[in-house]
C-alpha positions as MATLAB code, in Angstrom:
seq = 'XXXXXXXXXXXXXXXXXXXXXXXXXXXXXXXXXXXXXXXXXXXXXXXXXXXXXXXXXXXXXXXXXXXXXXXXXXXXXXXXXX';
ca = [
      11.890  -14.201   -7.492;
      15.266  -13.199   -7.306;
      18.373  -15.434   -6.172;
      20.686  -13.339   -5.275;
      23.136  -15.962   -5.085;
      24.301  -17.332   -8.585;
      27.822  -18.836   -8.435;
      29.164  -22.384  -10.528;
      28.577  -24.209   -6.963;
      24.400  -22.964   -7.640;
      24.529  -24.770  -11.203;
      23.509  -28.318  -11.928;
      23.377  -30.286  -15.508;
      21.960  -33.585  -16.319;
      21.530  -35.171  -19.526;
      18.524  -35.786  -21.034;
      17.047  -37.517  -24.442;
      16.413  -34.285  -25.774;
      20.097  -33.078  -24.854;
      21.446  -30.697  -21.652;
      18.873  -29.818  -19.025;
      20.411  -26.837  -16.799;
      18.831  -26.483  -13.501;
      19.716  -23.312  -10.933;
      19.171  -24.557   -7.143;
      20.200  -23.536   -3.748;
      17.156  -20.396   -3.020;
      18.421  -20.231    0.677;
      18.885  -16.265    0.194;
      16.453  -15.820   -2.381;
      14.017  -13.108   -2.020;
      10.390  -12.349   -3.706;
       9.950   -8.520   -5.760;
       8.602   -6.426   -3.244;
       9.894   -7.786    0.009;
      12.389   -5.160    1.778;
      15.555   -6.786    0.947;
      17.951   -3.957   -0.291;
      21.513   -4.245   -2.417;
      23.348   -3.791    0.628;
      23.009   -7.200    1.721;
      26.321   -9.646    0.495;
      24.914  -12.457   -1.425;
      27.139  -15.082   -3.416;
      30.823  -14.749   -3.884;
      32.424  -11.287   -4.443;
      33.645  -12.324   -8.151;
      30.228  -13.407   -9.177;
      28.402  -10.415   -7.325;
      26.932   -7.406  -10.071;
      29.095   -4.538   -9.930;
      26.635   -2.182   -9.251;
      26.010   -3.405   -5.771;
      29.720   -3.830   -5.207;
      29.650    0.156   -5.730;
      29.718    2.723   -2.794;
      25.498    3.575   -3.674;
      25.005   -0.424   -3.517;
      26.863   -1.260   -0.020;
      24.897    1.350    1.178;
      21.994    0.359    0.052;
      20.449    2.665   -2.349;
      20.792    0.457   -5.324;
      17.635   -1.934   -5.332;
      18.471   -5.760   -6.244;
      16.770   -6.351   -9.864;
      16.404   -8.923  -11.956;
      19.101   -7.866  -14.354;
      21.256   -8.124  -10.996;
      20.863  -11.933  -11.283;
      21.113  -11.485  -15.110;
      24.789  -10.138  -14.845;
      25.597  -12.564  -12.190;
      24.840  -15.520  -14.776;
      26.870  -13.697  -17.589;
      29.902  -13.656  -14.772;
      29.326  -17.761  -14.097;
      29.532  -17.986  -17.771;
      32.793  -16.503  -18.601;
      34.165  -17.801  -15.606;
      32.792  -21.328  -16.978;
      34.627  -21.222  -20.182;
];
């Protein structure tokens, strides 16, 4: 499954005995490996969005949303976090 949509607003925390239990929520635009969706279509905030579909071959939709898609999304959140 890819989410497609990874922003600060997707991110939840609660505390636990064990310490910090992160949970990512909101699947709405979500999609499974295998299912059609292409880069092309604008998911999640531009700041947060990987840069390769923000690049001519993504918007066009030649550029295949991947796991390390969501990957660089979360690295984006974090620095944008601290």
């Amino acid at each position: 499954i890819y989410h497609r949509d990874v922003s600060y607003e997707n991110l939840m925390y609660y505390m636990t005995d064990e310490g910090v239990m992160g949970v990512l929520n909101n699947f709405d635009l979500a999609s499974v490996h295998g299912n059609g969706r292409s880069g092309n279509e604008r998911t999640g905030p531009i700041p947060f969005m990987a840069i390769d579909l923000l690049e001519p071959d993504g918007q066009s939709g030649r550029v295949d949303h991947t796991y390390r898609h969501d990957m660089e999304l979360f690295i984006w959140v974090f620095i944008c976090i601290c």
